[in-house]
Amino acid sequence: MIAFALCSVPRRAALGAHPKGAQTMLTHPARPGAKLVRTGILLSLAVVVASAAQAQTLKWHKKIGYCASPTVADVDGDDTLDLVLGTSGMLYALNGETGETFWHTAVGGDILTCPAIADVDNDARIEVVFGCTDRRVTAVDLETGEPRWSFRTRREVTSSPVIADVQGDGTQEILFGSQDGQLYMLAGRGGKLWWSKDLRAPVSASPAVADVNGDGIMEAFVCADDGNFYALNAKDGRVLWSNRVGIRNARSVALAPLTDEPRWGAFISAGVMRLMEAGREKRVWSFSGSGDTCASGSPAIADLNGDGQLDVVFGADDGNVYALAGLTGEKLWEARVSPRVGVESCPAIADVNGDGSPDVLIASPNRRLFCLDGKTGSPLWSQPLAYQTAGSPVVAEVNRDGKLAVGIGTEDGEFYLYACEASGQVLWAKARGDGRNTGAYPAARSFGKAMVGVPRR
């Protein structure tokens, strides 16, 4: 069940998409001559195979260990984008054009989080901040990989850290959750603890931050593993309100201004969605997919159909990818990418074929990377992968060649970078949207603009 409410604070091969409730049915996709039925239209397997044959050119691949959530930054200052990848026991910085290693830093566990990147201490040098199953959140120098500081919690950290100036005073803070049940905020300079809040359940999901009421102080939104959703004052950690989502182990939140006032939408990957403004909370709409569908992966936000309104797209535990209108909850389309296993990958959204419309990139547990038409959900291409993945793609123009590239890690430890056929706008480049992991659409859109052409650090 997916719900939306007004709030008080200001993994196997199957292709198909069908808008607005139409049903998809397939016969055996591995047999020659098999057919896919979509809203009364028969598509021969040859069409599906032809689509897959149009998959993108492999630029390079590298064995580094499983990377679930890659990100990009200009590591060496040459005005081109590079990859920063957390893996099992190691943090890597790789040349975006060649895949060569700039540096790697050993850590005491698995990096299951997406690294956040910014100058956290105002020293004119960029840091990489990441969480790890060694119970630590660590900051290292982007250019060299040298450690800057480390903060230890009582349990594993699987919540991606967020870097934000929560007080509007020019200093950076870092927010993240831990399996010890705490939501933490650290000072960017030195990693000093500002505050922690006991949410009484492990916090696997990543917080999202934005100033949703225009008071100059950011609010933080996060789901705890017991199914409770919290809104907090990010300056001091006070709980502004909390609500029962009703689904345990909810994934991360994404935020977007949905109206001109503005009213902000909080999209919770467990399936609950809320609209926030000054006022009281009430339910606006609810959505059900295939039975008791809920999202398996974190959501991404963009205007998919060009109507001027933001939409939300996510992978679900029924093997579908769903796109919904953010303000009304209307189902725009659904695409079947995995008939038996839930889709945990967070989508990236970009115009990868240069037609002026956004495309949705998402990994399926059936060993494929899909590119779906943002307007209809129809498959544009699918890239076979050598191994399964629940990881999320990253999309950027890494070498100013006029073509976007898509990176994805697989669970056998390989990381692949594919060149797309063109370069267009990037709307949601990676898991958590932007380089600071705020999970907020305005920051994701600004970050996406830097993914095309000459990047600026």
GROMACS .gro file of C-alpha atoms in nm:
model
  457
    1MET     CA    1   0.000   0.000   0.000
    2ILE     CA    2   0.127   0.343  -0.092
    3ALA     CA    3  -0.031   0.639   0.084
    4PHE     CA    4   0.004   1.015   0.064
    5ALA     CA    5  -0.094   1.264   0.331
    6LEU     CA    6  -0.088   1.633   0.420
    7CYS     CA    7   0.148   1.703   0.709
    8SER     CA    8   0.188   1.974   0.967
    9VAL     CA    9   0.546   2.075   0.899
   10PRO     CA   10   0.589   2.379   0.674
   11ARG     CA   11   1.552  -1.045  -0.913
   12ARG     CA   12   1.459  -1.268  -1.407
   13ALA     CA   13   1.433  -1.139  -1.759
   14ALA     CA   14   1.095  -0.987  -1.834
   15LEU     CA   15   1.023  -0.673  -2.026
   16GLY     CA   16   0.710  -0.469  -2.040
   17ALA     CA   17   0.545  -0.148  -1.938
   18HIS     CA   18   0.185  -0.051  -1.927
   19PRO     CA   19   0.042   0.283  -1.829
   20LYS     CA   20  -0.247   0.349  -1.594
   21GLY     CA   21  -0.345   0.007  -1.475
   22ALA     CA   22  -0.319  -0.205  -1.790
   23GLN     CA   23  -0.204  -0.562  -1.735
   24THR     CA   24   0.119  -0.722  -1.854
   25MET     CA   25   0.150  -1.094  -1.929
   26LEU     CA   26   0.443  -1.286  -2.071
   27THR     CA   27   0.511  -1.633  -2.195
   28HIS     CA   28   0.852  -1.796  -2.151
   29PRO     CA   29   1.096  -1.517  -2.251
   30ALA     CA   30   1.391  -1.750  -2.308
   31ARG     CA   31   1.228  -1.953  -2.587
   32PRO     CA   32   1.254  -1.848  -2.952
   33GLY     CA   33   0.925  -1.712  -3.077
   34ALA     CA   34   0.797  -1.635  -2.730
   35LYS     CA   35   0.561  -1.341  -2.718
   36LEU     CA   36   0.498  -1.062  -2.475
   37VAL     CA   37   0.141  -0.945  -2.435
   38ARG     CA   38   0.093  -0.583  -2.338
   39THR     CA   39  -0.251  -0.426  -2.336
   40GLY     CA   40  -0.360  -0.637  -2.630
   41ILE     CA   41  -0.041  -0.583  -2.831
   42LEU     CA   42   0.180  -0.882  -2.919
   43LEU     CA   43   0.551  -0.813  -2.926
   44SER     CA   44   0.770  -1.094  -3.055
   45LEU     CA   45   1.079  -1.188  -2.863
   46ALA     CA   46   1.279  -1.062  -3.160
   47VAL     CA   47   1.170  -0.710  -3.072
   48VAL     CA   48   1.285  -0.756  -2.715
   49VAL     CA   49   1.615  -0.903  -2.828
   50ALA     CA   50   1.663  -0.617  -3.073
   51SER     CA   51   1.609  -0.373  -2.789
   52ALA     CA   52   1.869  -0.551  -2.579
   53ALA     CA   53   2.107  -0.553  -2.875
   54GLN     CA   54   2.100  -0.173  -2.870
   55ALA     CA   55   2.256  -0.174  -2.524
   56GLN     CA   56   2.542   0.058  -2.466
   57THR     CA   57   2.916   0.036  -2.534
   58LEU     CA   58   3.134  -0.085  -2.248
   59LYS     CA   59   3.397   0.179  -2.171
   60TRP     CA   60   3.574  -0.022  -1.902
   61HIS     CA   61   3.520  -0.258  -1.613
   62LYS     CA   62   3.720  -0.326  -1.300
   63LYS     CA   63   3.721  -0.586  -1.022
   64ILE     CA   64   3.701  -0.390  -0.697
   65GLY     CA   65   3.443  -0.566  -0.478
   66TYR     CA   66   3.070  -0.506  -0.470
   67CYS     CA   67   2.973  -0.138  -0.492
   68ALA     CA   68   2.607  -0.079  -0.413
   69SER     CA   69   2.589   0.299  -0.453
   70PRO     CA   70   2.853   0.473  -0.669
   71THR     CA   71   2.903   0.848  -0.690
   72VAL     CA   72   3.104   1.091  -0.901
   73ALA     CA   73   3.340   1.385  -0.840
   74ASP     CA   74   3.642   1.552  -0.999
   75VAL     CA   75   3.911   1.372  -0.799
   76ASP     CA   76   4.227   1.509  -0.964
   77GLY     CA   77   4.117   1.860  -1.057
   78ASP     CA   78   4.129   1.812  -1.436
   79ASP     CA   79   3.768   1.927  -1.491
   80THR     CA   80   3.645   1.577  -1.574
   81LEU     CA   81   3.436   1.350  -1.356
   82ASP     CA   82   3.568   1.042  -1.179
   83LEU     CA   83   3.413   0.760  -0.975
   84VAL     CA   84   3.417   0.726  -0.596
   85LEU     CA   85   3.316   0.375  -0.493
   86GLY     CA   86   3.265   0.211  -0.156
   87THR     CA   87   3.311  -0.166  -0.152
   88SER     CA   88   3.381  -0.455   0.085
   89GLY     CA   89   3.675  -0.333   0.291
   90MET     CA   90   3.785  -0.054   0.057
   91LEU     CA   91   3.705   0.295  -0.067
   92TYR     CA   92   3.822   0.362  -0.425
   93ALA     CA   93   3.870   0.668  -0.642
   94LEU     CA   94   3.886   0.571  -1.011
   95ASN     CA   95   3.958   0.773  -1.322
   96GLY     CA   96   3.624   0.816  -1.496
   97GLU     CA   97   3.768   0.785  -1.847
   98THR     CA   98   4.000   0.485  -1.798
   99GLY     CA   99   3.901   0.315  -1.471
  100GLU     CA  100   4.257   0.346  -1.341
  101THR     CA  101   4.290   0.374  -0.964
  102PHE     CA  102   4.382   0.714  -0.822
  103TRP     CA  103   4.390   0.579  -0.468
  104HIS     CA  104   4.223   0.326  -0.241
  105THR     CA  105   4.177   0.335   0.134
  106ALA     CA  106   4.122   0.024   0.346
  107VAL     CA  107   3.836   0.024   0.597
  108GLY     CA  108   3.733  -0.221   0.866
  109GLY     CA  109   3.409  -0.345   0.712
  110ASP     CA  110   3.170  -0.317   0.418
  111ILE     CA  111   3.071   0.020   0.275
  112LEU     CA  112   2.703  -0.029   0.197
  113THR     CA  113   2.635   0.345   0.195
  114CYS     CA  114   2.664   0.600  -0.082
  115PRO     CA  115   2.960   0.832  -0.008
  116ALA     CA  116   2.879   1.202   0.031
  117ILE     CA  117   3.123   1.455  -0.111
  118ALA     CA  118   3.178   1.822  -0.015
  119ASP     CA  119   3.419   2.056   0.162
  120VAL     CA  120   3.297   1.975   0.512
  121ASP     CA  121   3.544   2.189   0.708
  122ASN     CA  122   3.581   2.501   0.490
  123ASP     CA  123   3.951   2.440   0.418
  124ALA     CA  124   3.909   2.461   0.038
  125ARG     CA  125   3.969   2.086   0.005
  126ILE     CA  126   3.696   1.834  -0.072
  127GLU     CA  127   3.621   1.543   0.159
  128VAL     CA  128   3.446   1.208   0.108
  129VAL     CA  129   3.225   1.102   0.399
  130PHE     CA  130   3.097   0.743   0.423
  131GLY     CA  131   2.944   0.498   0.668
  132CYS     CA  132   3.065   0.143   0.719
  133THR     CA  133   2.975  -0.179   0.896
  134ASP     CA  134   3.280  -0.120   1.118
  135ARG     CA  135   3.042   0.112   1.309
  136ARG     CA  136   3.216   0.426   1.187
  137VAL     CA  137   3.146   0.729   0.977
  138THR     CA  138   3.474   0.846   0.826
  139ALA     CA  139   3.591   1.149   0.628
  140VAL     CA  140   3.887   1.123   0.387
  141ASP     CA  141   4.049   1.370   0.150
  142LEU     CA  142   3.901   1.340  -0.201
  143GLU     CA  143   4.231   1.401  -0.379
  144THR     CA  144   4.452   1.169  -0.174
  145GLY     CA  145   4.226   0.934   0.025
  146GLU     CA  146   4.405   1.033   0.346
  147PRO     CA  147   4.183   1.008   0.657
  148ARG     CA  148   4.062   1.333   0.810
  149TRP     CA  149   3.852   1.208   1.101
  150SER     CA  150   3.634   0.917   1.211
  151PHE     CA  151   3.333   0.891   1.444
  152ARG     CA  152   3.236   0.560   1.605
  153THR     CA  153   2.880   0.453   1.684
  154ARG     CA  154   2.770   0.146   1.881
  155ARG     CA  155   2.650  -0.054   1.578
  156GLU     CA  156   2.690  -0.081   1.201
  157VAL     CA  157   2.623   0.220   0.979
  158THR     CA  158   2.423   0.137   0.664
  159SER     CA  159   2.256   0.477   0.640
  160SER     CA  160   2.418   0.703   0.380
  161PRO     CA  161   2.548   1.024   0.540
  162VAL     CA  162   2.408   1.362   0.437
  163ILE     CA  163   2.621   1.677   0.419
  164ALA     CA  164   2.426   2.000   0.468
  165ASP     CA  165   2.448   2.346   0.618
  166VAL     CA  166   2.151   2.286   0.843
  167GLN     CA  167   2.171   2.620   1.025
  168GLY     CA  168   2.240   2.842   0.724
  169ASP     CA  169   2.560   2.977   0.879
  170GLY     CA  170   2.808   2.854   0.618
  171THR     CA  171   2.932   2.557   0.820
  172GLN     CA  172   2.864   2.198   0.718
  173GLU     CA  173   2.705   1.927   0.928
  174ILE     CA  174   2.668   1.552   0.868
  175LEU     CA  175   2.353   1.354   0.946
  176PHE     CA  176   2.315   0.975   0.941
  177GLY     CA  177   2.148   0.686   1.119
  178SER     CA  178   2.298   0.379   1.282
  179GLN     CA  179   2.186   0.028   1.371
  180ASP     CA  180   2.218   0.141   1.733
  181GLY     CA  181   1.887   0.327   1.691
  182GLN     CA  182   2.033   0.676   1.693
  183LEU     CA  183   2.011   0.954   1.438
  184TYR     CA  184   2.334   1.153   1.461
  185MET     CA  185   2.451   1.497   1.358
  186LEU     CA  186   2.825   1.571   1.348
  187ALA     CA  187   3.021   1.886   1.281
  188GLY     CA  188   3.194   1.875   0.945
  189ARG     CA  189   3.509   2.010   1.103
  190GLY     CA  190   3.662   1.730   1.311
  191GLY     CA  191   3.353   1.507   1.324
  192LYS     CA  192   3.245   1.634   1.666
  193LEU     CA  193   2.904   1.515   1.785
  194TRP     CA  194   2.643   1.791   1.784
  195TRP     CA  195   2.347   1.579   1.885
  196SER     CA  196   2.199   1.231   1.866
  197LYS     CA  197   1.835   1.128   1.887
  198ASP     CA  198   1.718   0.787   2.003
  199LEU     CA  199   1.456   0.660   1.757
  200ARG     CA  200   1.417   0.334   1.953
  201ALA     CA  201   1.482   0.111   1.651
  202PRO     CA  202   1.770   0.055   1.407
  203VAL     CA  203   1.801   0.323   1.140
  204SER     CA  204   1.904   0.157   0.813
  205ALA     CA  205   1.754   0.424   0.589
  206SER     CA  206   1.922   0.748   0.491
  207PRO     CA  207   1.778   1.078   0.611
  208ALA     CA  208   1.669   1.348   0.369
  209VAL     CA  209   1.711   1.717   0.450
  210ALA     CA  210   1.560   2.041   0.322
  211ASP     CA  211   1.421   2.365   0.457
  212VAL     CA  212   1.057   2.280   0.390
  213ASN     CA  213   0.904   2.572   0.580
  214GLY     CA  214   1.137   2.853   0.472
  215ASP     CA  215   1.267   2.945   0.817
  216GLY     CA  216   1.634   2.910   0.722
  217ILE     CA  217   1.679   2.592   0.927
  218MET     CA  218   1.665   2.253   0.764
  219GLU     CA  219   1.433   1.974   0.864
  220ALA     CA  220   1.545   1.611   0.857
  221PHE     CA  221   1.315   1.323   0.759
  222VAL     CA  222   1.397   0.960   0.825
  223CYS     CA  223   1.234   0.619   0.868
  224ALA     CA  224   1.334   0.382   1.147
  225ASP     CA  225   1.328   0.007   1.091
  226ASP     CA  226   1.022  -0.035   1.314
  227GLY     CA  227   0.806   0.150   1.061
  228ASN     CA  228   0.799   0.494   1.222
  229PHE     CA  229   0.861   0.806   1.012
  230TYR     CA  230   1.014   1.110   1.182
  231ALA     CA  231   1.043   1.480   1.104
  232LEU     CA  232   1.309   1.654   1.312
  233ASN     CA  233   1.454   1.999   1.351
  234ALA     CA  234   1.799   1.935   1.204
  235LYS     CA  235   1.958   2.209   1.415
  236ASP     CA  236   1.892   2.049   1.753
  237GLY     CA  237   1.737   1.707   1.683
  238ARG     CA  238   1.393   1.786   1.827
  239VAL     CA  239   1.120   1.561   1.690
  240LEU     CA  240   0.863   1.784   1.523
  241TRP     CA  241   0.626   1.497   1.457
  242SER     CA  242   0.628   1.127   1.390
  243ASN     CA  243   0.389   0.889   1.218
  244ARG     CA  244   0.352   0.517   1.181
  245VAL     CA  245   0.436   0.409   0.826
  246GLY     CA  246   0.329   0.056   0.908
  247ILE     CA  247   0.596  -0.125   0.710
  248ARG     CA  248   0.917  -0.233   0.876
  249ASN     CA  249   1.263  -0.176   0.729
  250ALA     CA  250   1.150   0.121   0.524
  251ARG     CA  251   1.402   0.258   0.278
  252SER     CA  252   1.516   0.614   0.234
  253VAL     CA  253   1.312   0.930   0.190
  254ALA     CA  254   1.316   1.165  -0.110
  255LEU     CA  255   1.187   1.524  -0.094
  256ALA     CA  256   1.048   1.761  -0.357
  257PRO     CA  257   0.857   2.092  -0.373
  258LEU     CA  258   0.533   1.995  -0.549
  259THR     CA  259   0.349   2.328  -0.565
  260ASP     CA  260   0.440   2.694  -0.598
  261GLU     CA  261   0.357   2.777  -0.234
  262PRO     CA  262   0.563   2.552  -0.192
  263ARG     CA  263   0.430   2.235  -0.042
  264TRP     CA  264   0.694   1.965  -0.012
  265GLY     CA  265   0.633   1.599  -0.079
  266ALA     CA  266   0.813   1.338   0.128
  267PHE     CA  267   0.829   1.014  -0.070
  268ILE     CA  268   0.902   0.717   0.153
  269SER     CA  269   1.017   0.405  -0.023
  270ALA     CA  270   0.822   0.179   0.208
  271GLY     CA  271   0.525   0.307   0.011
  272VAL     CA  272   0.400   0.602   0.216
  273MET     CA  273   0.404   0.951   0.071
  274ARG     CA  274   0.324   1.276   0.248
  275LEU     CA  275   0.269   1.635   0.142
  276MET     CA  276   0.400   1.894   0.386
  277GLU     CA  277   0.300   2.252   0.456
  278ALA     CA  278   0.212   2.463   0.756
  279GLY     CA  279  -0.112   2.306   0.881
  280ARG     CA  280  -0.241   1.972   0.995
  281GLU     CA  281  -0.183   1.625   0.864
  282LYS     CA  282  -0.438   1.430   0.666
  283ARG     CA  283  -0.434   1.151   0.411
  284VAL     CA  284  -0.472   1.268   0.053
  285TRP     CA  285  -0.441   0.954  -0.157
  286SER     CA  286  -0.326   0.595  -0.147
  287PHE     CA  287  -0.187   0.361  -0.412
  288SER     CA  288  -0.180  -0.016  -0.446
  289GLY     CA  289   0.024  -0.200  -0.706
  290SER     CA  290   0.015  -0.578  -0.742
  291GLY     CA  291  -0.152  -0.672  -0.415
  292ASP     CA  292   0.027  -0.540  -0.107
  293THR     CA  293   0.303  -0.382  -0.311
  294CYS     CA  294   0.559  -0.167  -0.140
  295ALA     CA  295   0.880  -0.019  -0.266
  296SER     CA  296   1.199  -0.222  -0.228
  297GLY     CA  297   1.440   0.054  -0.326
  298SER     CA  298   1.476   0.425  -0.265
  299PRO     CA  299   1.270   0.658  -0.485
  300ALA     CA  300   1.388   0.910  -0.745
  301ILE     CA  301   1.209   1.228  -0.850
  302ALA     CA  302   1.173   1.413  -1.183
  303ASP     CA  303   0.913   1.544  -1.426
  304LEU     CA  304   0.885   1.226  -1.631
  305ASN     CA  305   0.603   1.315  -1.871
  306GLY     CA  306   0.675   1.683  -1.935
  307ASP     CA  307   0.359   1.821  -1.772
  308GLY     CA  308   0.552   2.058  -1.546
  309GLN     CA  309   0.481   1.853  -1.233
  310LEU     CA  310   0.727   1.633  -1.048
  311ASP     CA  311   0.677   1.256  -1.044
  312VAL     CA  312   0.825   0.975  -0.836
  313VAL     CA  313   0.968   0.645  -0.965
  314PHE     CA  314   1.080   0.343  -0.763
  315GLY     CA  315   1.141  -0.030  -0.777
  316ALA     CA  316   0.896  -0.249  -0.587
  317ASP     CA  317   0.894  -0.587  -0.419
  318ASP     CA  318   0.661  -0.729  -0.687
  319GLY     CA  319   0.934  -0.691  -0.951
  320ASN     CA  320   0.785  -0.381  -1.113
  321VAL     CA  321   0.910  -0.028  -1.152
  322TYR     CA  322   0.633   0.223  -1.081
  323ALA     CA  323   0.601   0.587  -1.183
  324LEU     CA  324   0.342   0.800  -1.003
  325ALA     CA  325   0.236   1.162  -1.029
  326GLY     CA  326   0.377   1.324  -0.718
  327LEU     CA  327   0.085   1.548  -0.633
  328THR     CA  328  -0.208   1.319  -0.711
  329GLY     CA  329  -0.069   0.966  -0.683
  330GLU     CA  330  -0.199   0.874  -1.030
  331LYS     CA  331  -0.009   0.581  -1.176
  332LEU     CA  332   0.168   0.698  -1.490
  333TRP     CA  333   0.304   0.355  -1.579
  334GLU     CA  334   0.456   0.037  -1.446
  335ALA     CA  335   0.731  -0.171  -1.603
  336ARG     CA  336   0.796  -0.537  -1.528
  337VAL     CA  337   1.170  -0.592  -1.492
  338SER     CA  338   1.185  -0.889  -1.252
  339PRO     CA  339   0.909  -1.153  -1.233
  340ARG     CA  340   1.003  -1.312  -0.902
  341VAL     CA  341   1.242  -1.089  -0.704
  342GLY     CA  342   1.194  -0.737  -0.572
  343VAL     CA  343   1.380  -0.445  -0.727
  344GLU     CA  344   1.606  -0.278  -0.469
  345SER     CA  345   1.798  -0.054  -0.709
  346CYS     CA  346   1.740   0.321  -0.683
  347PRO     CA  347   1.670   0.467  -1.029
  348ALA     CA  348   1.880   0.731  -1.198
  349ILE     CA  349   1.698   0.969  -1.432
  350ALA     CA  350   1.859   1.134  -1.735
  351ASP     CA  351   1.813   1.188  -2.108
  352VAL     CA  352   2.064   0.929  -2.227
  353ASN     CA  353   1.958   0.919  -2.595
  354GLY     CA  354   1.935   1.292  -2.659
  355ASP     CA  355   1.566   1.304  -2.752
  356GLY     CA  356   1.486   1.574  -2.496
  357SER     CA  357   1.289   1.344  -2.264
  358PRO     CA  358   1.408   1.182  -1.941
  359ASP     CA  359   1.486   0.811  -1.926
  360VAL     CA  360   1.485   0.589  -1.617
  361LEU     CA  361   1.792   0.373  -1.550
  362ILE     CA  362   1.752   0.092  -1.299
  363ALA     CA  363   1.919  -0.241  -1.227
  364SER     CA  364   1.721  -0.563  -1.207
  365PRO     CA  365   1.816  -0.869  -1.000
  366ASN     CA  366   1.787  -1.073  -1.322
  367ARG     CA  367   2.134  -0.951  -1.428
  368ARG     CA  368   2.025  -0.658  -1.641
  369LEU     CA  369   2.053  -0.282  -1.642
  370PHE     CA  370   1.735  -0.134  -1.788
  371CYS     CA  371   1.672   0.195  -1.961
  372LEU     CA  372   1.301   0.279  -1.961
  373ASP     CA  373   1.125   0.559  -2.142
  374GLY     CA  374   1.034   0.814  -1.876
  375LYS     CA  375   0.699   0.899  -2.033
  376THR     CA  376   0.568   0.547  -2.091
  377GLY     CA  377   0.794   0.300  -1.909
  378SER     CA  378   0.861   0.116  -2.234
  379PRO     CA  379   1.207  -0.043  -2.248
  380LEU     CA  380   1.453   0.151  -2.465
  381TRP     CA  381   1.732  -0.099  -2.406
  382SER     CA  382   1.857  -0.347  -2.150
  383GLN     CA  383   2.220  -0.426  -2.084
  384PRO     CA  384   2.304  -0.785  -1.980
  385LEU     CA  385   2.528  -0.807  -1.675
  386ALA     CA  386   2.754  -1.097  -1.581
  387TYR     CA  387   2.612  -1.124  -1.231
  388GLN     CA  388   2.314  -1.016  -1.027
  389THR     CA  389   2.295  -0.684  -0.846
  390ALA     CA  390   2.076  -0.487  -0.612
  391GLY     CA  391   2.298  -0.184  -0.670
  392SER     CA  392   2.203   0.157  -0.802
  393PRO     CA  393   2.337   0.316  -1.121
  394VAL     CA  394   2.514   0.650  -1.154
  395VAL     CA  395   2.494   0.863  -1.470
  396ALA     CA  396   2.731   1.143  -1.575
  397GLU     CA  397   2.933   1.272  -1.869
  398VAL     CA  398   3.273   1.163  -1.744
  399ASN     CA  399   3.504   1.292  -2.017
  400ARG     CA  400   3.327   1.579  -2.198
  401ASP     CA  401   3.275   1.372  -2.514
  402GLY     CA  402   2.910   1.460  -2.558
  403LYS     CA  403   2.790   1.124  -2.426
  404LEU     CA  404   2.662   1.031  -2.085
  405ALA     CA  405   2.801   0.721  -1.917
  406VAL     CA  406   2.623   0.485  -1.678
  407GLY     CA  407   2.807   0.299  -1.401
  408ILE     CA  408   2.681  -0.006  -1.211
  409GLY     CA  409   2.835  -0.256  -0.968
  410THR     CA  410   2.750  -0.626  -0.954
  411GLU     CA  411   2.767  -0.867  -0.662
  412ASP     CA  412   3.065  -1.059  -0.804
  413GLY     CA  413   3.273  -0.745  -0.740
  414GLU     CA  414   3.285  -0.602  -1.092
  415PHE     CA  415   3.212  -0.239  -1.170
  416TYR     CA  416   3.105  -0.151  -1.526
  417LEU     CA  417   3.095   0.184  -1.704
  418TYR     CA  418   2.889   0.203  -2.026
  419ALA     CA  419   2.886   0.486  -2.279
  420CYS     CA  420   2.540   0.601  -2.385
  421GLU     CA  421   2.454   0.724  -2.734
  422ALA     CA  422   2.409   1.091  -2.645
  423SER     CA  423   2.414   1.345  -2.366
  424GLY     CA  424   2.109   1.526  -2.233
  425GLN     CA  425   1.987   1.665  -1.905
  426VAL     CA  426   2.051   1.474  -1.584
  427LEU     CA  427   1.771   1.501  -1.330
  428TRP     CA  428   1.856   1.238  -1.065
  429ALA     CA  429   2.216   1.123  -1.115
  430LYS     CA  430   2.254   0.860  -0.844
  431ALA     CA  431   2.116   0.711  -0.526
  432ARG     CA  432   2.016   0.997  -0.294
  433GLY     CA  433   2.004   1.235  -0.591
  434ASP     CA  434   2.302   1.463  -0.539
  435GLY     CA  435   2.664   1.456  -0.427
  436ARG     CA  436   2.578   1.552  -0.071
  437ASN     CA  437   2.308   1.282  -0.042
  438THR     CA  438   2.036   1.528   0.063
  439GLY     CA  439   1.764   1.328  -0.113
  440ALA     CA  440   1.600   1.658  -0.216
  441TYR     CA  441   1.503   1.731  -0.577
  442PRO     CA  442   1.635   2.092  -0.598
  443ALA     CA  443   1.981   1.975  -0.489
  444ALA     CA  444   1.962   1.675  -0.723
  445ARG     CA  445   1.870   1.898  -1.017
  446SER     CA  446   2.158   2.136  -0.946
  447PHE     CA  447   2.399   1.843  -0.914
  448GLY     CA  448   2.265   1.696  -1.238
  449LYS     CA  449   2.350   2.012  -1.430
  450ALA     CA  450   2.714   1.965  -1.328
  451MET     CA  451   2.708   1.610  -1.467
  452VAL     CA  452   2.699   1.738  -1.827
  453GLY     CA  453   2.983   1.931  -1.989
  454VAL     CA  454   3.271   2.066  -1.781
  455PRO     CA  455   3.212   1.984  -1.414
  456ARG     CA  456   3.292   2.225  -1.139
  457ARG     CA  457   3.408   2.110  -0.800
   0.00000   0.00000   0.00000
